[in-house]
Amino acid sequence: MNRSSSFFRAIPIDSPVHRLAAESKVLAGILVSIGLVFNTEWSHIGVAALLLFVAFRSARLPLSVLPRVPLLVRFALFGGLMGSIFSDEAPKVGAISLGGLSDYARLIAIGFIMILWVGILSWTTGLTAVGFAIRRLIRPLRFFKVPVDEIGSVIALAVRSLPLVADEIDVVNESVTSRPAPADHAGKPIREAFAFIRDTATAVVIGSHRRARDLSMAMVSRGSTTAPLPPRNELRRIDKLVIVGAFVVCVAAFVIPGVPPNTPA
Amino acid sequence: MSAPTTSHDDTPHHEREGLTGRRKGPLDAAEMADAALTAAMIVALLAAGRVLAAGSMMQVVASFVVAVLAARRRTRTVVMASTAAACIALILGGLGPVSQAALAGVFGWCGGQSLRRGWGRIRTVGFTLLIAWPAMAASVLFFYPAIAINRKLRDLVFENVENQADGMANILAGIGSLFDAVGLGIVDRALGSVGNGLQNLAGFLIDNWLLLIPATELVYSVIYALLIRSVGGGILRRLERSLVDPLDLDVQPEAEGAPVPLALNDVVLERNGVPVTAPLTLEVQPGEHLVIEGPNGAGKSTLLDAMAGLDNVGRVDRPSDVVGLGHVGGTARVGQRPEAQVIGTTVGEDLAWGLADDFDVAATLADVGLVLPEDRPTSELSGGELQRLALASALRRKPKLLLADEVTSMLDPTEQARIIERLGALADATIVRTTHRDDAVASDRRIVIRRAAHNEATDDERGGDERGADLRTIRTNVGEHRLIRLRDVAYSHAAGKPWALPVLHDVDLSIHRYELVVIEGRNGSGKTTLARILAGLDTATSGTVERTSGVRRALAHQHVRLQLLRATVDEELTSLAGVRTDRELSGDADQQARTENLETAINLFELERLSGRRIDELSGGEQRRVLLAGLVARGVSLLVLDEPLAGLDAEGRVDLARTLDQVRLAGTSIVVVSHDVDWAPSHVSQHLRLEDGRLRSIAPGIGGPA
């Protein structure tokens, strides 16, 4: 099943990572990612990978949750690998460039680590909990006159509608792809692609306009367009520890010079 | 809703400014709903892009969706939708999707301005370059991946670009020297210059990145602007033709009086400017319990919405002139489709929506026979649970007038009786409810409403045109009698994972030509999964599915509208059947067969009458007939229908049975999957029940043509 709605369902097992507050996971993910993406030395990649490994293990996630790399991406990765192997970057062993391989591996490693951080968040946290966490995290912005209640309500309603809309998109997608090739565009791939996108988008938009109509009537039937405040969530000691820890790691990544240093381009 | 608007292609969009312009302040209910659905669409599209590894294409599609919103609503709505989408997109992959969602918002807004004002290409591109191009360039340079301020990442990327160019040049040189060895020095020199070119190009990119990145984004911006203008414009025109005008709706003020008594005096109720009821005269007194009956499309829901002050405003007379919808002691309304009535993300949030009191969640739920944890996401609830949750919210408002539209349609008989009894006990409240089952209690006052005259005419016309006894089989190339056979089929969600959820076990089923198979089962019994396996959309976890070669299968979803993609009936049928309308192929034998199949299907399903009509003008039953006719004409020999009975009254069921007969006349076998247990059309060949993932027979299978 690669239906897109499965993106929004956490994996129903229990673990210390599952029990963490969604805020801690969101913040820790952002902080560690920033620390990594601005400091691309092997030492920092190693630390980020280690943290990722620890988080993955303590979330008790089996390896089978890892998504499969799409074929197109695999081809691109392979092509990049070939280019790097035969590059002129020192050190070289015969025709093989270890320096080129190392540069390539660093770039790919950063990409994978970033994707997996988000993966851990989505595998251990339901969409609803993330919605609440985001709404709590933006609340302090109200001191800058940001209409946080209004944004929060739109987020809440969007989170509510998301699985329904995702299912609709899947139905439309199935319906479009199961049709014989658009009759009049055979042999004209660009027009065919256009027709495909237009048909899909139109069906999705019309479907969700009906939903929007129902939703506005339901809101009026409740006498309010403002979502209730998200439930209070006292951060536990472990949550605070995770946030502070991630912050420390992020700052340290900028302060401590990485080894080996980046080779200038 | 205000005056009826019939839109035509030539209506300039700026005439819609009444809804989009001038107003200040927070979003009203309709804008809020549009913003939320747009945000959900953006995130869902980006998620689909992640699954398909086509993120940037989906970003473009997402900006079409925003453009449609921006063309119809004010800027604040667009800002709210994009902000919310960007916040939620965090869960899809960190800052990348966040910037994609935000940029879809900016590009969509620019495109929306162009669509609303009817700008030409040059103005559209100019405006987009002024607003969206700087935003896009700034995002790449400073936000994600922040190339301008992230020196280390930049160096690493450039290092790799240089290495790739060198590596490719070396590989080409290697290949070239092989050619050189066999005396083809010219190939060697050619490959060498390609390699040099690559290296020079890489050097050029690295030396001029600060110019080249904005330049690339410039090209992208121009393409986006033109795409949004053409495709977004197309979507907007379809939307306007589908008779969905932007709604103007906001929360009603709190009630200072009682919403009852109320009266309608010889009033014809309308929806989207089309009359849907015959003239109605009706009085409702305080404390009355009213049950409204009538066929689909008679206007029962419209009547309830009118009483709630949501539609046909001013046609319902009230001495007090207040409705107080949603407020304590005012009017409470529960609409028809259960998933549309629940708006909170969790059970607790839904019950708290709109009321600022402290309350006992468990007791409130127990009142309607539910036991659910407060933090259960509402997306995990079944239809029956959603219905009762929405009803609990309504009862919490201690309404003087309760409007309930088909609120027990998804419940078992026992639960249904319980809810009817609970409502009956509300002695102080006025209750007006609609039903399609005969469940009124003795003390209720029953009212039957009929369809408006123009609807009946259509029905008579169809009824008088009875025919179709002769067999007109659509040609397929399936030789064998048996189409499909399932043996020991089992299915689990997330198979092989520790949290795998078994859904089906030991399913054995054979389906033959001309058969009509009915599979009933409660929600969660695995019937949708079985339907998807039969239609070939999901693969069984274990067991075998033997399919006779040449059998084409298709699934008709519950919401037929989602499967119809074209604007008119004729376009839809041609597309579904795979018939090409360009001339050069008219001599092709395969094409001729398809054209004939389509003609036969149009004839068989009596669709000549609908020729030239727009899909969105058709009734639900007509839409289903178009879909099934198209699928049959395509040569589908096994058709699976998922929940075709939902929301159908007695007449709709008769109509469905007739359509299914037409499908079988064409030689196509049918599987109907339904939660309804009391539906048995004639000529059922196998009647099965799915319980806890196991299939058992109710009526013995007779197999073969009935």
Coordinates of N, CA, C and O in Angstrom, one line a residue, chain A residues 1-2 11-12 26 37-39 41 62 64-65 80 83-84 86-89 100 103-104 106 118 128 132 134-135 150-151 154 156-158 160 162 168-169 171 174-176 178-180 183-184 186 194 197 199 201-203 206 208-209 211-216 218-225 227-228 262 265, chain B residues 26-27 29 32-34 36-37 40-41 44 51 64 76 80 87 90-91 93-94 150 152 156 159-160 163-164 167 170-171 227 235 238-239 245 247 251 325-326 333 337 339-346 349-350 353-354 377-378 393 397 491 497 499 532 537 557 562-563 565-566 572 575-576 578-581 634:
Chain A
M1 N 0.9 -1.2 0.0 CA 0.0 0.0 0.0 C 0.9 1.3 0.0 O 1.5 1.5 1.0
N2 N 0.9 2.0 -1.1 CA 1.6 3.2 -1.0 C 0.6 4.4 -1.2 O 0.8 5.3 -1.8
I11 N 3.1 4.6 13.6 CA 3.1 3.2 13.7 C 2.7 2.8 15.2 O 3.3 3.3 16.1
P12 N 1.7 2.0 15.3 CA 1.1 1.8 16.6 C 1.9 0.9 17.5 O 1.4 -0.2 17.8
V26 N 9.6 17.7 17.2 CA 9.7 18.7 16.2 C 10.9 19.5 16.4 O 11.7 19.7 15.4
V37 N 23.2 20.6 8.6 CA 23.3 21.1 7.2 C 24.2 22.3 7.1 O 24.7 22.6 6.0
F38 N 24.5 23.0 8.2 CA 25.5 24.1 8.1 C 26.9 23.6 8.4 O 27.9 24.4 8.3
N39 N 27.1 22.4 8.9 CA 28.4 21.9 9.2 C 28.6 20.5 8.7 O 28.2 19.5 9.3
E41 N 31.1 18.5 7.8 CA 32.3 17.7 8.0 C 31.9 16.3 8.4 O 30.9 16.1 9.1
P62 N 11.3 -1.2 13.5 CA 12.0 -2.3 12.8 C 12.5 -1.7 11.5 O 12.0 -0.6 11.0
S64 N 12.0 -2.5 8.7 CA 11.0 -2.6 7.6 C 10.2 -1.3 7.4 O 9.5 -1.2 6.4
V65 N 10.3 -0.4 8.4 CA 9.6 0.9 8.1 C 10.3 1.7 7.1 O 9.7 2.6 6.5
G80 N 25.7 9.3 -10.1 CA 26.6 10.1 -9.3 C 27.8 9.4 -8.8 O 28.9 9.9 -8.7
G83 N 30.4 9.0 -11.5 CA 31.1 10.2 -11.7 C 32.1 10.5 -10.6 O 33.3 10.9 -10.9
S84 N 31.7 10.2 -9.4 CA 32.6 10.4 -8.3 C 33.8 9.5 -8.3 O 35.0 9.9 -8.0
F86 N 35.4 8.2 -10.7 CA 36.4 8.4 -11.7 C 36.8 9.9 -11.7 O 37.4 10.4 -12.7
S87 N 36.5 10.7 -10.7 CA 36.9 12.1 -10.7 C 38.4 12.2 -10.4 O 39.1 11.3 -10.1
D88 N 38.9 13.5 -10.4 CA 40.3 13.7 -10.2 C 40.6 14.1 -8.7 O 41.7 14.5 -8.4
E89 N 39.6 14.0 -7.9 CA 39.8 14.5 -6.5 C 40.8 13.5 -5.8 O 40.6 12.3 -5.7
G100 N 36.8 11.9 -4.2 CA 35.5 12.1 -4.8 C 34.5 11.3 -4.2 O 33.4 11.8 -3.9
D103 N 33.5 12.9 -0.8 CA 32.6 14.1 -1.0 C 31.2 13.7 -1.3 O 30.2 14.2 -0.8
Y104 N 31.1 12.7 -2.2 CA 29.8 12.2 -2.6 C 29.1 11.6 -1.5 O 27.9 11.9 -1.2
R106 N 29.4 12.2 1.6 CA 29.0 13.2 2.6 C 27.6 13.8 2.2 O 26.7 13.9 3.0
V118 N 12.9 13.2 9.9 CA 11.5 13.5 9.7 C 10.7 12.2 9.8 O 9.7 12.1 10.3
T128 N -2.5 14.2 14.3 CA -3.3 15.0 15.3 C -2.3 15.6 16.3 O -2.4 16.8 16.6
F132 N -1.5 19.5 17.1 CA -1.6 20.2 18.4 C -0.3 20.9 18.8 O -0.2 22.0 19.3
I134 N 2.2 21.9 16.8 CA 2.5 23.1 16.0 C 1.6 24.3 16.5 O 2.1 25.4 16.7
R135 N 0.4 24.0 16.9 CA -0.5 25.1 17.4 C 0.0 25.6 18.7 O -0.1 26.8 19.0
E150 N -6.6 32.3 14.7 CA -7.1 32.1 13.4 C -6.2 31.1 12.6 O -6.8 30.1 12.0
I151 N -4.9 31.2 12.7 CA -4.0 30.3 12.0 C -4.2 28.9 12.6 O -4.3 27.9 11.9
V154 N -7.3 27.2 11.4 CA -7.2 26.7 10.0 C -6.3 25.4 10.0 O -6.6 24.4 9.4
A156 N -6.1 23.3 12.5 CA -6.9 22.2 13.1 C -7.9 21.7 12.0 O -8.0 20.5 11.8
L157 N -8.5 22.6 11.3 CA -9.5 22.1 10.3 C -8.8 21.4 9.2 O -9.3 20.4 8.6
A158 N -7.6 21.9 8.8 CA -6.8 21.2 7.7 C -6.4 19.8 8.2 O -6.5 18.9 7.4
R160 N -7.9 18.0 10.3 CA -9.1 17.2 10.3 C -9.4 16.7 8.9 O -9.8 15.6 8.7
L162 N -7.4 16.5 6.3 CA -6.3 15.9 5.5 C -6.4 14.5 5.1 O -6.3 14.1 3.9
E168 N -9.3 11.1 -1.2 CA -9.9 11.6 -2.4 C -8.9 11.6 -3.5 O -9.2 11.2 -4.7
I169 N -7.7 12.2 -3.2 CA -6.7 12.3 -4.2 C -6.3 10.9 -4.7 O -6.1 10.7 -5.9
V171 N -8.3 8.2 -4.8 CA -9.4 7.7 -5.7 C -9.3 8.4 -7.1 O -9.3 7.7 -8.1
E174 N -6.3 6.9 -9.0 CA -6.6 5.6 -9.5 C -7.4 5.7 -10.7 O -7.2 4.9 -11.7
S175 N -8.4 6.5 -10.6 CA -9.4 6.7 -11.7 C -8.7 7.2 -13.0 O -9.0 6.7 -14.1
V176 N -7.8 8.1 -12.8 CA -7.1 8.7 -14.0 C -6.1 7.7 -14.6 O -6.1 7.5 -15.8
S178 N -6.2 4.4 -14.3 CA -6.8 3.2 -14.9 C -7.5 3.4 -16.2 O -7.9 2.5 -16.8
R179 N -7.6 4.7 -16.6 CA -8.2 5.0 -17.9 C -7.3 4.6 -19.1 O -6.1 4.8 -18.9
P180 N -7.9 4.3 -20.2 CA -7.0 4.2 -21.4 C -6.4 5.6 -21.6 O -7.0 6.6 -21.3
A183 N -7.7 9.9 -25.1 CA -7.9 9.5 -26.5 C -7.1 10.4 -27.5 O -6.4 9.9 -28.3
D184 N -7.4 11.7 -27.4 CA -6.9 12.5 -28.5 C -5.5 12.9 -28.4 O -4.9 13.6 -29.2
A186 N -2.9 10.8 -27.7 CA -1.9 9.7 -27.9 C -0.9 10.2 -28.9 O -1.2 10.8 -29.9
F194 N -0.4 17.4 -19.7 CA -1.2 18.5 -19.3 C -2.6 18.1 -19.0 O -3.2 18.5 -18.0
I197 N -2.8 16.3 -15.7 CA -2.7 17.2 -14.5 C -4.0 18.0 -14.4 O -4.5 18.1 -13.3
D199 N -7.0 17.3 -15.4 CA -8.2 16.4 -15.0 C -8.1 16.1 -13.5 O -9.1 16.2 -12.8
A201 N -6.4 17.6 -11.1 CA -6.5 18.8 -10.3 C -8.0 19.2 -10.2 O -8.5 19.6 -9.1
T202 N -8.7 19.2 -11.3 CA -10.1 19.7 -11.4 C -10.9 18.8 -10.5 O -11.7 19.2 -9.7
A203 N -10.8 17.5 -10.6 CA -11.6 16.5 -9.9 C -11.3 16.7 -8.4 O -12.2 16.7 -7.5
I206 N -12.9 20.2 -7.2 CA -14.3 20.2 -7.1 C -14.7 19.4 -5.9 O -15.6 19.8 -5.1
S208 N -13.1 18.9 -3.1 CA -12.9 19.5 -1.9 C -13.7 20.8 -1.7 O -13.9 21.2 -0.6
H209 N -14.2 21.4 -2.8 CA -15.1 22.5 -2.6 C -16.4 22.0 -2.0 O -17.0 22.8 -1.2
R211 N -16.5 19.6 0.1 CA -16.2 19.4 1.5 C -16.1 20.7 2.3 O -16.5 20.9 3.4
A212 N -15.6 21.8 1.6 CA -15.5 23.1 2.2 C -16.8 23.6 2.6 O -17.1 24.2 3.7
R213 N -17.8 23.4 1.7 CA -19.1 23.9 1.9 C -19.7 23.2 3.1 O -20.3 23.8 4.0
D214 N -19.6 21.8 3.2 CA -20.1 21.1 4.4 C -19.4 21.6 5.6 O -20.0 21.7 6.7
L215 N -18.1 21.8 5.5 CA -17.3 22.2 6.7 C -17.7 23.5 7.2 O -17.9 23.7 8.5
S216 N -18.0 24.5 6.3 CA -18.4 25.8 6.8 C -19.8 25.7 7.5 O -20.1 26.3 8.5
A218 N -20.9 23.0 9.0 CA -20.8 22.4 10.3 C -20.2 23.4 11.3 O -20.6 23.3 12.5
M219 N -19.3 24.3 10.9 CA -18.8 25.3 11.8 C -19.9 26.2 12.3 O -20.0 26.5 13.5
V220 N -20.7 26.7 11.4 CA -21.8 27.6 11.7 C -22.7 26.8 12.7 O -23.3 27.4 13.6
S221 N -22.9 25.5 12.4 CA -23.8 24.8 13.3 C -23.3 24.6 14.7 O -24.0 24.3 15.6
R222 N -22.0 24.9 14.9 CA -21.4 24.8 16.2 C -21.3 26.3 16.8 O -20.8 26.4 17.9
G223 N -21.7 27.2 16.0 CA -21.7 28.6 16.5 C -20.3 29.2 16.7 O -20.2 30.2 17.4
S224 N -19.3 28.7 16.1 CA -18.0 29.3 16.3 C -17.0 28.8 15.2 O -17.1 27.6 14.7
T225 N -16.1 29.7 14.7 CA -15.1 29.3 13.7 C -13.8 29.1 14.4 O -12.8 28.8 13.7
A227 N -11.2 27.2 16.7 CA -11.0 25.9 17.4 C -10.7 26.1 18.8 O -10.1 27.1 19.2
P228 N -11.1 25.1 19.7 CA -10.8 25.2 21.1 C -9.2 25.2 21.2 O -8.5 24.7 20.4
N262 N 36.5 21.0 5.6 CA 36.0 21.1 4.2 C 37.2 21.4 3.3 O 37.9 22.4 3.6
A265 N 36.5 24.7 -2.6 CA 36.1 24.3 -3.9 C 37.1 25.0 -4.9 O 37.5 26.1 -4.6
Chain B
P26 N -11.0 39.1 10.6 CA -10.8 37.7 10.5 C -11.6 37.0 9.5 O -12.7 37.6 9.1
L27 N -11.3 35.8 9.1 CA -12.0 35.0 8.1 C -13.4 34.6 8.7 O -13.6 34.4 9.9
A29 N -16.8 32.0 8.3 CA -16.9 30.5 8.3 C -16.5 29.9 6.9 O -15.8 29.0 6.8
M32 N -12.9 30.4 6.1 CA -12.1 29.6 7.0 C -12.1 28.1 6.4 O -11.0 27.5 6.3
A33 N -13.3 27.7 6.0 CA -13.4 26.3 5.4 C -12.6 26.2 4.1 O -11.9 25.2 3.9
D34 N -12.7 27.2 3.3 CA -11.9 27.1 2.0 C -10.5 27.1 2.3 O -9.7 26.4 1.6
A36 N -8.9 26.1 5.0 CA -8.5 24.8 5.6 C -8.4 23.7 4.5 O -7.5 22.9 4.5
L37 N -9.4 23.6 3.6 CA -9.4 22.6 2.6 C -8.3 22.8 1.6 O -7.6 21.9 1.2
A40 N -5.2 21.6 3.3 CA -5.1 20.2 3.3 C -4.7 19.7 1.9 O -4.0 18.7 1.8
M41 N -5.3 20.3 0.9 CA -4.9 19.8 -0.5 C -3.4 20.1 -0.8 O -2.8 19.2 -1.4
A44 N -1.6 17.4 1.1 CA -1.8 16.0 0.5 C -1.1 15.9 -0.8 O -0.5 14.8 -1.1
V51 N 5.6 10.4 -2.3 CA 5.4 9.0 -2.6 C 5.8 8.7 -4.0 O 6.5 7.7 -4.3
F64 N -1.7 25.6 -8.5 CA -3.0 25.7 -9.2 C -4.2 25.8 -8.2 O -5.1 26.6 -8.3
R76 N -6.3 37.5 2.6 CA -6.1 37.0 3.9 C -6.4 35.5 3.9 O -5.7 34.7 4.6
M80 N -3.7 32.7 5.1 CA -4.0 31.7 6.2 C -3.8 30.3 5.7 O -3.2 29.5 6.3
C87 N 3.0 25.1 8.0 CA 3.2 24.6 9.3 C 3.1 23.0 9.3 O 3.9 22.3 9.9
L90 N 5.7 20.5 7.7 CA 6.9 20.2 8.5 C 7.0 18.6 8.7 O 8.1 18.1 8.7
I91 N 5.8 18.0 8.8 CA 5.8 16.6 9.1 C 6.2 15.8 7.9 O 6.6 14.6 8.0
G93 N 8.7 16.4 5.8 CA 10.1 16.4 5.5 C 10.9 17.6 5.8 O 11.8 18.0 5.1
G94 N 10.5 18.2 6.9 CA 11.3 19.4 7.4 C 11.1 20.6 6.5 O 10.0 20.8 6.0
N150 N 25.1 29.4 3.6 CA 25.7 28.2 4.1 C 26.9 27.8 3.3 O 26.8 27.1 2.3
K152 N 29.6 26.1 3.9 CA 30.1 24.7 3.9 C 29.3 23.8 3.0 O 29.9 23.0 2.2
L156 N 30.5 22.0 -0.5 CA 30.4 20.5 -0.7 C 29.6 20.3 -2.0 O 30.0 19.4 -2.7
E159 N 31.9 21.1 -4.9 CA 33.0 20.1 -4.9 C 32.4 18.9 -5.7 O 33.1 18.3 -6.6
N160 N 31.2 18.5 -5.4 CA 30.6 17.4 -6.0 C 30.3 17.6 -7.5 O 30.5 16.8 -8.3
N163 N 33.5 17.3 -9.2 CA 33.9 15.9 -9.3 C 33.1 15.2 -10.4 O 33.7 14.4 -11.1
Q164 N 31.8 15.4 -10.4 CA 31.0 14.7 -11.4 C 31.5 15.1 -12.8 O 31.6 14.2 -13.6
G167 N 34.7 13.4 -13.4 CA 34.5 11.9 -13.5 C 33.9 11.6 -14.9 O 34.4 10.7 -15.5
N170 N 36.5 11.9 -17.5 CA 37.4 10.8 -17.5 C 36.8 9.6 -18.1 O 37.5 8.9 -18.8
I171 N 35.5 9.3 -17.7 CA 34.9 8.1 -18.3 C 34.8 8.2 -19.8 O 35.1 7.3 -20.6
L227 N 1.8 28.4 -16.7 CA 1.1 27.2 -16.4 C -0.1 27.5 -15.5 O -1.2 27.0 -15.8
I235 N -9.3 25.1 -14.5 CA -10.0 24.5 -13.3 C -11.1 25.5 -12.8 O -12.2 25.1 -12.5
R238 N -14.1 25.3 -14.9 CA -14.9 24.0 -14.6 C -15.6 24.2 -13.3 O -16.8 23.8 -13.2
L239 N -15.0 24.8 -12.4 CA -15.6 24.9 -11.0 C -16.8 25.9 -11.1 O -17.8 25.6 -10.5
D245 N -21.0 28.1 -6.4 CA -20.6 29.5 -6.2 C -19.9 29.6 -4.8 O -20.2 28.8 -3.9
L247 N -19.5 30.5 -1.3 CA -20.5 30.6 -0.3 C -20.2 31.9 0.6 O -19.0 32.2 0.8
V251 N -21.0 32.8 11.2 CA -21.6 32.4 12.5 C -22.7 33.4 12.8 O -22.6 34.6 12.7
L325 N -28.2 29.6 15.8 CA -27.7 28.3 15.4 C -26.3 28.1 16.1 O -25.4 28.9 16.1
G326 N -26.3 26.9 16.8 CA -25.0 26.6 17.5 C -24.8 27.1 18.9 O -23.9 26.8 19.5
R333 N -28.0 21.8 14.8 CA -28.2 21.1 13.6 C -27.1 20.0 13.4 O -26.0 20.2 13.6
R337 N -24.0 13.9 6.0 CA -22.8 13.0 5.8 C -22.0 13.1 7.1 O -21.5 14.1 7.5
E339 N -19.0 12.2 8.2 CA -17.6 12.7 8.3 C -17.6 14.2 8.1 O -16.6 14.8 8.5
A340 N -18.7 14.8 7.6 CA -18.7 16.2 7.4 C -19.2 17.0 8.6 O -19.1 18.2 8.7
Q341 N -19.8 16.3 9.6 CA -20.4 16.9 10.7 C -19.4 17.1 11.9 O -19.6 17.9 12.8
V342 N -18.3 16.3 11.9 CA -17.4 16.3 13.0 C -16.2 17.2 12.5 O -15.6 16.9 11.5
I343 N -15.9 18.3 13.3 CA -14.9 19.2 12.8 C -13.6 19.2 13.7 O -12.6 19.7 13.3
G344 N -13.7 18.6 14.9 CA -12.5 18.6 15.8 C -11.5 17.5 15.3 O -11.9 16.5 14.7
T345 N -10.2 17.7 15.7 CA -9.3 16.6 15.3 C -9.3 15.4 16.2 O -8.9 14.3 15.9
T346 N -9.8 15.7 17.5 CA -9.9 14.6 18.4 C -11.4 14.6 19.0 O -12.0 15.6 18.8
E349 N -11.7 17.5 21.4 CA -11.7 18.8 20.7 C -13.1 19.1 20.0 O -13.6 20.2 20.0
D350 N -13.6 18.0 19.4 CA -14.9 18.2 18.7 C -16.0 18.6 19.7 O -16.8 19.4 19.4
W353 N -15.7 22.2 20.8 CA -15.8 23.3 19.7 C -17.0 24.2 19.9 O -18.1 23.7 19.9
G354 N -16.7 25.5 20.2 CA -17.8 26.4 20.2 C -18.4 26.6 21.6 O -19.2 27.5 21.8
P377 N -8.2 10.3 17.7 CA -8.4 11.2 16.5 C -9.7 10.8 15.8 O -10.1 9.7 15.7
T378 N -10.4 11.9 15.4 CA -11.7 11.6 14.8 C -11.6 11.0 13.4 O -12.5 10.4 12.9
S393 N -22.6 16.6 20.4 CA -22.3 18.0 20.4 C -23.6 18.8 20.3 O -23.7 19.8 20.9
R397 N -25.7 21.4 23.5 CA -26.2 22.8 23.5 C -27.6 23.0 24.0 O -28.1 24.1 23.9
Y491 N -5.5 -11.2 3.8 CA -4.9 -9.8 3.6 C -4.7 -9.2 5.0 O -5.5 -9.3 5.9
K497 N 4.9 -6.7 9.3 CA 5.4 -5.8 10.3 C 4.8 -6.2 11.6 O 3.8 -6.9 11.7
W499 N 3.2 -4.7 13.7 CA 1.8 -4.2 14.0 C 0.9 -4.5 12.9 O -0.1 -3.8 12.7
R532 N -11.3 -4.1 -3.2 CA -10.0 -3.6 -3.9 C -9.2 -4.8 -4.4 O -8.6 -4.7 -5.5
L537 N -6.8 -3.7 -7.3 CA -6.1 -2.5 -6.8 C -5.2 -2.9 -5.6 O -4.3 -2.1 -5.3
H557 N -16.3 3.6 -7.1 CA -16.2 4.1 -5.7 C -17.6 4.6 -5.3 O -18.4 4.9 -6.1
L562 N -16.1 11.6 -8.0 CA -14.6 11.7 -8.0 C -14.0 10.9 -9.2 O -12.9 11.1 -9.6
Q563 N -14.8 10.0 -9.8 CA -14.3 9.2 -10.9 C -14.6 9.8 -12.2 O -14.2 9.2 -13.2
L565 N -14.2 12.7 -14.7 CA -13.1 13.7 -14.8 C -13.4 14.8 -15.9 O -12.7 15.8 -15.9
R566 N -14.3 14.5 -16.8 CA -14.4 15.5 -17.9 C -15.6 16.4 -17.6 O -16.4 16.1 -16.8
E572 N -16.8 12.5 -21.3 CA -16.6 11.5 -20.3 C -16.7 10.1 -20.8 O -15.8 9.3 -20.6
S575 N -13.8 9.3 -23.1 CA -12.6 9.1 -22.4 C -12.6 7.8 -21.7 O -11.6 7.0 -21.7
L576 N -13.7 7.5 -21.0 CA -13.8 6.2 -20.2 C -13.6 5.0 -21.1 O -13.0 4.0 -20.8
G578 N -12.1 4.9 -24.0 CA -10.9 4.9 -24.7 C -11.1 5.1 -26.2 O -10.3 4.6 -27.0
V579 N -12.1 5.8 -26.6 CA -12.4 6.0 -28.0 C -11.7 7.3 -28.4 O -11.7 8.3 -27.8
R580 N -10.9 7.2 -29.6 CA -10.3 8.4 -30.0 C -11.2 9.1 -31.0 O -11.8 8.5 -31.8
T581 N -11.2 10.4 -30.9 CA -12.1 11.2 -31.8 C -11.4 11.8 -32.9 O -12.0 12.5 -33.7
R634 N -15.6 0.1 -22.2 CA -14.2 -0.1 -22.2 C -13.9 -1.6 -22.3 O -12.8 -2.0 -22.6

